[in-house]
Amino acid sequence: IKDVMPNSIAFTVYPNPSSGNVFVQVNNQLIGVPLTVHDITGKILLQQVIPSYNWQLSTDGFSKGLYFITIANHTTKLIIE
């Protein structure tokens, strides 16, 4: 899933849906920006600063279901199967 944000800031989460870890690819403007993963109840499961333009996000401990990844006030869905 690819989302386009204002000012041409974009990020991609793949594979999505996933049965394991996912990769997050961002443009250089987002390196160093906080990323948050939360579940459908709004519970924050992970907060991390984006370390590089393409990196692996561990989904260890995530149950099957729908999650949300937020970067720079923009949110996309992540489905764990």
mmCIF file with all atom_site columns, C-alpha atoms in Angstrom:
data_model
loop_
_atom_site.group_PDB
_atom_site.id
_atom_site.type_symbol
_atom_site.label_atom_id
_atom_site.label_alt_id
_atom_site.label_comp_id
_atom_site.label_asym_id
_atom_site.label_entity_id
_atom_site.label_seq_id
_atom_site.pdbx_PDB_ins_code
_atom_site.Cartn_x
_atom_site.Cartn_y
_atom_site.Cartn_z
_atom_site.occupancy
_atom_site.B_iso_or_equiv
_atom_site.pdbx_formal_charge
_atom_site.auth_seq_id
_atom_site.auth_comp_id
_atom_site.auth_asym_id
_atom_site.auth_atom_id
_atom_site.pdbx_PDB_model_num
ATOM 1  C CA . ILE A 1 1  ? 0.000  0.000   0.000  1.00 0.00 ? 1  ILE A CA 1
ATOM 2  C CA . LYS A 1 2  ? 1.455  3.351   -0.984 1.00 0.00 ? 2  LYS A CA 1
ATOM 3  C CA . ASP A 1 3  ? 0.197  6.582   0.492  1.00 0.00 ? 3  ASP A CA 1
ATOM 4  C CA . VAL A 1 4  ? 1.019  10.036  -0.782 1.00 0.00 ? 4  VAL A CA 1
ATOM 5  C CA . MET A 1 5  ? 1.224  12.831  1.748  1.00 0.00 ? 5  MET A CA 1
ATOM 6  C CA . PRO A 1 6  ? 1.326  16.596  1.289  1.00 0.00 ? 6  PRO A CA 1
ATOM 7  C CA . ASN A 1 7  ? 4.517  18.127  -0.114 1.00 0.00 ? 7  ASN A CA 1
ATOM 8  C CA . SER A 1 8  ? 5.316  14.868  -1.952 1.00 0.00 ? 8  SER A CA 1
ATOM 9  C CA . ILE A 1 9  ? 6.175  13.049  1.275  1.00 0.00 ? 9  ILE A CA 1
ATOM 10 C CA . ALA A 1 10 ? 5.374  9.390   0.703  1.00 0.00 ? 10 ALA A CA 1
ATOM 11 C CA . PHE A 1 11 ? 5.833  6.027   2.374  1.00 0.00 ? 11 PHE A CA 1
ATOM 12 C CA . THR A 1 12 ? 5.182  2.422   1.413  1.00 0.00 ? 12 THR A CA 1
ATOM 13 C CA . VAL A 1 13 ? 4.517  -0.586  3.642  1.00 0.00 ? 13 VAL A CA 1
ATOM 14 C CA . TYR A 1 14 ? 5.028  -4.016  2.068  1.00 0.00 ? 14 TYR A CA 1
ATOM 15 C CA . PRO A 1 15 ? 4.050  -6.783  1.875  1.00 0.00 ? 15 PRO A CA 1
ATOM 16 C CA . ASN A 1 16 ? 0.588  -5.744  2.961  1.00 0.00 ? 16 ASN A CA 1
ATOM 17 C CA . PRO A 1 17 ? -1.223 -7.887  3.967  1.00 0.00 ? 17 PRO A CA 1
ATOM 18 C CA . SER A 1 18 ? 1.599  -9.793  5.643  1.00 0.00 ? 18 SER A CA 1
ATOM 19 C CA . SER A 1 19 ? 2.045  -12.937 7.692  1.00 0.00 ? 19 SER A CA 1
ATOM 20 C CA . GLY A 1 20 ? 5.374  -11.758 9.104  1.00 0.00 ? 20 GLY A CA 1
ATOM 21 C CA . ASN A 1 21 ? 7.631  -8.730  9.271  1.00 0.00 ? 21 ASN A CA 1
ATOM 22 C CA . VAL A 1 22 ? 7.061  -5.851  6.859  1.00 0.00 ? 22 VAL A CA 1
ATOM 23 C CA . PHE A 1 23 ? 9.285  -3.305  5.190  1.00 0.00 ? 23 PHE A CA 1
ATOM 24 C CA . VAL A 1 24 ? 8.728  0.431   5.432  1.00 0.00 ? 24 VAL A CA 1
ATOM 25 C CA . GLN A 1 25 ? 10.124 2.531   2.613  1.00 0.00 ? 25 GLN A CA 1
ATOM 26 C CA . VAL A 1 26 ? 10.145 6.327   2.997  1.00 0.00 ? 26 VAL A CA 1
ATOM 27 C CA . ASN A 1 27 ? 11.646 9.255   1.165  1.00 0.00 ? 27 ASN A CA 1
ATOM 28 C CA . ASN A 1 28 ? 14.667 10.955  2.696  1.00 0.00 ? 28 ASN A CA 1
ATOM 29 C CA . GLN A 1 29 ? 12.522 13.709  4.249  1.00 0.00 ? 29 GLN A CA 1
ATOM 30 C CA . LEU A 1 30 ? 11.066 11.148  6.688  1.00 0.00 ? 30 LEU A CA 1
ATOM 31 C CA . ILE A 1 31 ? 14.344 9.733   8.030  1.00 0.00 ? 31 ILE A CA 1
ATOM 32 C CA . GLY A 1 32 ? 14.465 10.640  11.723 1.00 0.00 ? 32 GLY A CA 1
ATOM 33 C CA . VAL A 1 33 ? 10.695 11.192  11.941 1.00 0.00 ? 33 VAL A CA 1
ATOM 34 C CA . PRO A 1 34 ? 8.741  9.173   14.537 1.00 0.00 ? 34 PRO A CA 1
ATOM 35 C CA . LEU A 1 35 ? 6.637  6.205   13.416 1.00 0.00 ? 35 LEU A CA 1
ATOM 36 C CA . THR A 1 36 ? 3.812  4.795   15.548 1.00 0.00 ? 36 THR A CA 1
ATOM 37 C CA . VAL A 1 37 ? 1.986  1.477   15.196 1.00 0.00 ? 37 VAL A CA 1
ATOM 38 C CA . HIS A 1 38 ? -1.340 1.120   16.984 1.00 0.00 ? 38 HIS A CA 1
ATOM 39 C CA . ASP A 1 39 ? -4.179 -1.388  16.990 1.00 0.00 ? 39 ASP A CA 1
ATOM 40 C CA . ILE A 1 40 ? -7.860 -0.816  16.270 1.00 0.00 ? 40 ILE A CA 1
ATOM 41 C CA . THR A 1 41 ? -8.488 0.212   19.890 1.00 0.00 ? 41 THR A CA 1
ATOM 42 C CA . GLY A 1 42 ? -5.860 2.954   19.610 1.00 0.00 ? 42 GLY A CA 1
ATOM 43 C CA . LYS A 1 43 ? -3.352 1.165   21.859 1.00 0.00 ? 43 LYS A CA 1
ATOM 44 C CA . ILE A 1 44 ? 0.196  2.087   20.844 1.00 0.00 ? 44 ILE A CA 1
ATOM 45 C CA . LEU A 1 45 ? 2.208  -1.065  20.173 1.00 0.00 ? 45 LEU A CA 1
ATOM 46 C CA . LEU A 1 46 ? 5.387  0.498   18.827 1.00 0.00 ? 46 LEU A CA 1
ATOM 47 C CA . GLN A 1 47 ? 7.002  3.913   18.619 1.00 0.00 ? 47 GLN A CA 1
ATOM 48 C CA . GLN A 1 48 ? 10.256 4.266   16.761 1.00 0.00 ? 48 GLN A CA 1
ATOM 49 C CA . VAL A 1 49 ? 12.236 6.877   14.870 1.00 0.00 ? 49 VAL A CA 1
ATOM 50 C CA . ILE A 1 50 ? 12.635 5.980   11.194 1.00 0.00 ? 50 ILE A CA 1
ATOM 51 C CA . PRO A 1 51 ? 16.321 4.991   10.855 1.00 0.00 ? 51 PRO A CA 1
ATOM 52 C CA . SER A 1 52 ? 16.683 4.790   7.056  1.00 0.00 ? 52 SER A CA 1
ATOM 53 C CA . TYR A 1 53 ? 14.758 5.016   3.802  1.00 0.00 ? 53 TYR A CA 1
ATOM 54 C CA . ASN A 1 54 ? 14.039 1.248   3.647  1.00 0.00 ? 54 ASN A CA 1
ATOM 55 C CA . TRP A 1 55 ? 13.939 -0.862  6.783  1.00 0.00 ? 55 TRP A CA 1
ATOM 56 C CA . GLN A 1 56 ? 12.295 -3.915  8.288  1.00 0.00 ? 56 GLN A CA 1
ATOM 57 C CA . LEU A 1 57 ? 9.556  -3.433  10.872 1.00 0.00 ? 57 LEU A CA 1
ATOM 58 C CA . SER A 1 58 ? 9.228  -6.341  13.279 1.00 0.00 ? 58 SER A CA 1
ATOM 59 C CA . THR A 1 59 ? 5.683  -7.572  13.813 1.00 0.00 ? 59 THR A CA 1
ATOM 60 C CA . ASP A 1 60 ? 6.723  -10.128 16.436 1.00 0.00 ? 60 ASP A CA 1
ATOM 61 C CA . GLY A 1 61 ? 3.994  -10.345 19.027 1.00 0.00 ? 61 GLY A CA 1
ATOM 62 C CA . PHE A 1 62 ? 1.312  -8.900  16.744 1.00 0.00 ? 62 PHE A CA 1
ATOM 63 C CA . SER A 1 63 ? -1.803 -11.054 16.505 1.00 0.00 ? 63 SER A CA 1
ATOM 64 C CA . LYS A 1 64 ? -3.697 -11.444 13.252 1.00 0.00 ? 64 LYS A CA 1
ATOM 65 C CA . GLY A 1 65 ? -5.694 -8.316  12.572 1.00 0.00 ? 65 GLY A CA 1
ATOM 66 C CA . LEU A 1 66 ? -5.760 -4.702  11.460 1.00 0.00 ? 66 LEU A CA 1
ATOM 67 C CA . TYR A 1 67 ? -3.145 -2.189  12.584 1.00 0.00 ? 67 TYR A CA 1
ATOM 68 C CA . PHE A 1 68 ? -2.365 1.416   11.725 1.00 0.00 ? 68 PHE A CA 1
ATOM 69 C CA . ILE A 1 69 ? 1.025  2.937   10.972 1.00 0.00 ? 69 ILE A CA 1
ATOM 70 C CA . THR A 1 70 ? 1.321  6.688   11.455 1.00 0.00 ? 70 THR A CA 1
ATOM 71 C CA . ILE A 1 71 ? 4.161  8.811   10.104 1.00 0.00 ? 71 ILE A CA 1
ATOM 72 C CA . ALA A 1 72 ? 4.094  12.625  10.068 1.00 0.00 ? 72 ALA A CA 1
ATOM 73 C CA . ASN A 1 73 ? 0.361  12.784  10.877 1.00 0.00 ? 73 ASN A CA 1
ATOM 74 C CA . HIS A 1 74 ? -0.499 10.417  8.027  1.00 0.00 ? 74 HIS A CA 1
ATOM 75 C CA . THR A 1 75 ? -1.863 6.945   8.719  1.00 0.00 ? 75 THR A CA 1
ATOM 76 C CA . THR A 1 76 ? -2.032 3.793   6.617  1.00 0.00 ? 76 THR A CA 1
ATOM 77 C CA . LYS A 1 77 ? -3.484 0.365   7.359  1.00 0.00 ? 77 LYS A CA 1
ATOM 78 C CA . LEU A 1 78 ? -1.419 -2.772  7.952  1.00 0.00 ? 78 LEU A CA 1
ATOM 79 C CA . ILE A 1 79 ? -3.068 -6.183  7.867  1.00 0.00 ? 79 ILE A CA 1
ATOM 80 C CA . ILE A 1 80 ? -1.393 -9.104  9.641  1.00 0.00 ? 80 ILE A CA 1
ATOM 81 C CA . GLU A 1 81 ? -2.697 -12.492 8.524  1.00 0.00 ? 81 GLU A CA 1
#
